[in-house]
PDB file of C-alpha atoms in Angstrom:
ATOM      1  CA  MET A 133      14.071 -20.587 -13.017  1.00  0.00           C
ATOM      2  CA  SER A 134      14.089 -18.069 -10.190  1.00  0.00           C
ATOM      3  CA  ALA A 135      15.650 -19.012  -6.859  1.00  0.00           C
ATOM      4  CA  HIS A 136      13.223 -16.686  -5.056  1.00  0.00           C
ATOM      5  CA  PRO A 137       9.441 -16.648  -5.153  1.00  0.00           C
ATOM      6  CA  LYS A 138       7.628 -13.763  -6.823  1.00  0.00           C
ATOM      7  CA  PRO A 139       7.172 -10.880  -4.343  1.00  0.00           C
ATOM      8  CA  THR A 140       3.881 -10.866  -2.470  1.00  0.00           C
ATOM      9  CA  MET A 141       1.531  -7.908  -2.800  1.00  0.00           C
ATOM     10  CA  ILE A 142       2.703  -6.676   0.619  1.00  0.00           C
ATOM     11  CA  GLU A 143       6.325  -6.951  -0.517  1.00  0.00           C
ATOM     12  CA  ASP A 144       5.430  -4.985  -3.667  1.00  0.00           C
ATOM     13  CA  LEU A 145       3.959  -2.215  -1.521  1.00  0.00           C
ATOM     14  CA  VAL A 146       6.851  -1.893   0.926  1.00  0.00           C
ATOM     15  CA  SER A 147       9.470  -2.136  -1.819  1.00  0.00           C
ATOM     16  CA  SER A 148       7.678   0.748  -3.586  1.00  0.00           C
ATOM     17  CA  GLY A 149       7.574   2.510  -0.227  1.00  0.00           C
ATOM     18  CA  VAL A 150      11.367   2.431   0.027  1.00  0.00           C
ATOM     19  CA  LEU A 151      11.523   4.705  -2.994  1.00  0.00           C
ATOM     20  CA  ASP A 152       8.517   6.988  -2.388  1.00  0.00           C
ATOM     21  CA  TRP A 153       5.222   7.306  -0.567  1.00  0.00           C
ATOM     22  CA  VAL A 154       2.470   4.989  -1.789  1.00  0.00           C
ATOM     23  CA  SER A 155      -1.029   6.263  -2.512  1.00  0.00           C
ATOM     24  CA  ALA A 156      -4.185   4.291  -1.798  1.00  0.00           C
ATOM     25  CA  GLY A 157      -4.745   4.428  -5.564  1.00  0.00           C
ATOM     26  CA  GLU A 158      -1.475   2.563  -6.082  1.00  0.00           C
ATOM     27  CA  VAL A 159      -2.647  -0.079  -3.617  1.00  0.00           C
ATOM     28  CA  TYR A 160      -5.754  -0.467  -5.777  1.00  0.00           C
ATOM     29  CA  GLY A 161      -3.394  -1.023  -8.724  1.00  0.00           C
ATOM     30  CA  VAL A 162      -1.562  -3.767  -6.836  1.00  0.00           C
ATOM     31  CA  ALA A 163      -4.928  -5.386  -6.101  1.00  0.00           C
ATOM     32  CA  ALA A 164      -5.796  -5.167  -9.797  1.00  0.00           C
ATOM     33  CA  SER A 165      -2.551  -6.956 -10.683  1.00  0.00           C
ATOM     34  CA  SER A 166      -3.748  -9.925  -8.625  1.00  0.00           C
ATOM     35  CA  GLY A 167      -6.191 -10.872 -11.340  1.00  0.00           C
ATOM     36  CA  VAL A 168      -9.314  -9.852  -9.425  1.00  0.00           C
ATOM     37  CA  GLU A 169     -11.566  -8.374 -12.095  1.00  0.00           C
ATOM     38  CA  ASP A 170     -14.510  -6.938 -10.169  1.00  0.00           C
ATOM     39  CA  PRO A 171     -13.722  -3.336  -9.086  1.00  0.00           C
ATOM     40  CA  ASN A 172     -15.520  -3.705  -5.751  1.00  0.00           C
ATOM     41  CA  GLU A 173     -13.625  -6.901  -4.962  1.00  0.00           C
ATOM     42  CA  ARG A 174     -10.380  -5.079  -5.871  1.00  0.00           C
ATOM     43  CA  ARG A 175     -11.348  -2.310  -3.465  1.00  0.00           C
ATOM     44  CA  HIS A 176     -11.911  -4.846  -0.679  1.00  0.00           C
ATOM     45  CA  LEU A 177      -8.588  -6.529  -1.458  1.00  0.00           C
ATOM     46  CA  ALA A 178      -6.827  -3.147  -1.444  1.00  0.00           C
ATOM     47  CA  ILE A 179      -8.364  -2.228   1.912  1.00  0.00           C
ATOM     48  CA  GLY A 180      -7.197  -5.615   3.220  1.00  0.00           C
ATOM     49  CA  LEU A 181      -3.672  -4.919   1.975  1.00  0.00           C
ATOM     50  CA  ILE A 182      -3.705  -1.541   3.696  1.00  0.00           C
ATOM     51  CA  ALA A 183      -4.961  -3.214   6.878  1.00  0.00           C
ATOM     52  CA  ASP A 184      -2.063  -5.662   6.678  1.00  0.00           C
ATOM     53  CA  VAL A 185       0.666  -3.028   6.257  1.00  0.00           C
ATOM     54  CA  LEU A 186      -0.804  -0.739   8.926  1.00  0.00           C
ATOM     55  CA  LEU A 187      -1.505  -3.386  11.546  1.00  0.00           C
ATOM     56  CA  ARG A 188       1.830  -5.170  11.022  1.00  0.00           C
ATOM     57  CA  GLY A 189       3.672  -1.859  11.414  1.00  0.00           C
ATOM     58  CA  PHE A 190       5.127  -1.745   7.885  1.00  0.00           C
ATOM     59  CA  MET A 191       3.506   1.577   6.956  1.00  0.00           C
ATOM     60  CA  VAL A 192       1.653   4.550   8.412  1.00  0.00           C
ATOM     61  CA  ALA A 193      -1.125   6.558   6.758  1.00  0.00           C
ATOM     62  CA  GLY A 194      -1.059  10.299   6.313  1.00  0.00           C
ATOM     63  CA  ASP A 195      -1.474  13.292   4.047  1.00  0.00           C
ATOM     64  CA  THR A 196       0.986  15.113   1.820  1.00  0.00           C
ATOM     65  CA  PRO A 197       0.390  18.838   2.064  1.00  0.00           C
ATOM     66  CA  PRO A 198       3.109  21.102   0.675  1.00  0.00           C
ATOM     67  CA  GLY A 199       6.237  20.366   2.625  1.00  0.00           C
ATOM     68  CA  GLY A 200       6.067  16.592   2.894  1.00  0.00           C
ATOM     69  CA  PHE A 201       4.355  13.647   4.469  1.00  0.00           C
ATOM     70  CA  VAL A 202       2.316  14.256   7.631  1.00  0.00           C
ATOM     71  CA  PRO A 203       1.288  11.047   9.425  1.00  0.00           C
ATOM     72  CA  TRP A 204      -2.156  10.868  10.905  1.00  0.00           C
ATOM     73  CA  ALA A 205      -2.052  11.221  14.691  1.00  0.00           C
ATOM     74  CA  SER A 206      -4.171   8.151  15.357  1.00  0.00           C
ATOM     75  CA  PRO A 207      -3.511   4.467  15.992  1.00  0.00           C
ATOM     76  CA  PRO A 208      -3.383   2.084  13.003  1.00  0.00           C
ATOM     77  CA  THR A 209      -6.864   0.712  13.738  1.00  0.00           C
ATOM     78  CA  GLU A 210      -8.361   4.209  13.519  1.00  0.00           C
ATOM     79  CA  GLN A 211      -6.343   4.972  10.381  1.00  0.00           C
ATOM     80  CA  LEU A 212      -7.732   1.810   8.804  1.00  0.00           C
ATOM     81  CA  SER A 213     -11.278   2.641   9.862  1.00  0.00           C
ATOM     82  CA  ARG A 214     -10.990   6.108   8.314  1.00  0.00           C
ATOM     83  CA  ILE A 215      -9.576   4.749   5.047  1.00  0.00           C
ATOM     84  CA  ALA A 216     -12.175   1.991   4.776  1.00  0.00           C
ATOM     85  CA  SER A 217     -15.146   4.232   5.565  1.00  0.00           C
ATOM     86  CA  GLU A 218     -14.060   6.968   3.128  1.00  0.00           C
ATOM     87  CA  TRP A 219     -13.269   4.491   0.363  1.00  0.00           C
ATOM     88  CA  LEU A 220     -16.415   2.390   0.813  1.00  0.00           C
ATOM     89  CA  ALA A 221     -18.517   5.574   0.735  1.00  0.00           C
ATOM     90  CA  LYS A 222     -17.292   6.306  -2.801  1.00  0.00           C
ATOM     91  CA  PRO A 223     -19.572   4.969  -5.539  1.00  0.00           C
ATOM     92  CA  ASP A 224     -16.545   4.283  -7.760  1.00  0.00           C
ATOM     93  CA  ALA A 225     -14.133   1.720  -6.312  1.00  0.00           C
ATOM     94  CA  GLU A 226     -11.115   2.998  -8.237  1.00  0.00           C
ATOM     95  CA  LEU A 227      -9.057   5.809  -6.729  1.00  0.00           C
ATOM     96  CA  TRP A 228      -6.836   8.380  -8.311  1.00  0.00           C
ATOM     97  CA  ILE A 229      -3.335   8.906  -6.978  1.00  0.00           C
ATOM     98  CA  GLY A 230      -3.525  11.016  -3.838  1.00  0.00           C
ATOM     99  CA  GLU A 231      -7.160  10.291  -2.974  1.00  0.00           C
ATOM    100  CA  ILE A 232      -7.996   9.340   0.631  1.00  0.00           C
ATOM    101  CA  CYS A 233      -4.429   8.883   1.951  1.00  0.00           C
ATOM    102  CA  TRP A 234      -0.786   8.237   1.346  1.00  0.00           C
ATOM    103  CA  LEU A 235       1.236   5.489   3.018  1.00  0.00           C
ATOM    104  CA  ARG A 236       4.821   5.831   4.201  1.00  0.00           C
ATOM    105  CA  ASN A 237       7.094   2.994   5.210  1.00  0.00           C
ATOM    106  CA  THR A 238       8.169   2.641   8.810  1.00  0.00           C
ATOM    107  CA  GLU A 239      11.679   1.414   9.626  1.00  0.00           C
ATOM    108  CA  LEU A 240      10.268  -2.119   9.643  1.00  0.00           C
ATOM    109  CA  GLY A 241       8.676  -1.573   6.220  1.00  0.00           C
ATOM    110  CA  ASP A 242      11.904  -0.113   4.849  1.00  0.00           C
ATOM    111  CA  ALA A 243      13.862  -3.134   6.091  1.00  0.00           C
ATOM    112  CA  LEU A 244      11.487  -5.561   4.361  1.00  0.00           C
ATOM    113  CA  GLY A 245      11.324  -3.375   1.251  1.00  0.00           C
ATOM    114  CA  ARG A 246      15.121  -3.194   0.956  1.00  0.00           C
ATOM    115  CA  MET A 247      15.321  -6.973   1.295  1.00  0.00           C
ATOM    116  CA  VAL A 248      12.800  -7.393  -1.535  1.00  0.00           C
ATOM    117  CA  LEU A 249      14.655  -4.891  -3.733  1.00  0.00           C
ATOM    118  CA  ALA A 250      17.975  -6.638  -3.053  1.00  0.00           C
ATOM    119  CA  ARG A 251      16.422  -9.981  -3.896  1.00  0.00           C
ATOM    120  CA  GLY A 252      15.172  -8.523  -7.187  1.00  0.00           C
ATOM    121  CA  ALA A 253      18.604  -7.098  -7.973  1.00  0.00           C
ATOM    122  CA  GLU A 254      20.160 -10.483  -7.236  1.00  0.00           C
ATOM    123  CA  GLU A 255      17.702 -12.107  -9.660  1.00  0.00           C
ATOM    124  CA  ARG A 256      18.690  -9.674 -12.424  1.00  0.00           C
ATOM    125  CA  GLU A 257      22.416 -10.475 -12.046  1.00  0.00           C
TER     126      GLU A 257
END
C-alpha cells in the first residue's frame, strides 16, 4: 500500500507543468480522468481546475507563438474570464491541444510539481 495519497488533479497539472507547458485540452483530459462522463460537466470541471491554478498562483495563462511561451498581460481573474468565455462559446466541450490557451507553471507551481514528482519517484523505489 502506498504511503502517499494519489496526486490530486491540481498536483497532476503542476507536475506536468514542471516538464512542459500544459494546454487547456490537457486540463480537459485530467477532468475526464476524474470519471465525469458528460462532456459539458468535464468542461466545467476543467475550467474550475484552471481557475484553481490561476487564482492560487500555480500557473499563468498565455500563448505559444514561435519562440516560446508568452504570458497574457492581464490579472488571473481576467485570464480566467477569457478562458471560460471562449471555451463556453464552443459548441463542442472537448478541446484539441493548443486551443484557447497554454498554462505555464510559476515558481510556486514548480515547487509543488517537483514535490509531487519526487513523491512519485519515492513510491517507485
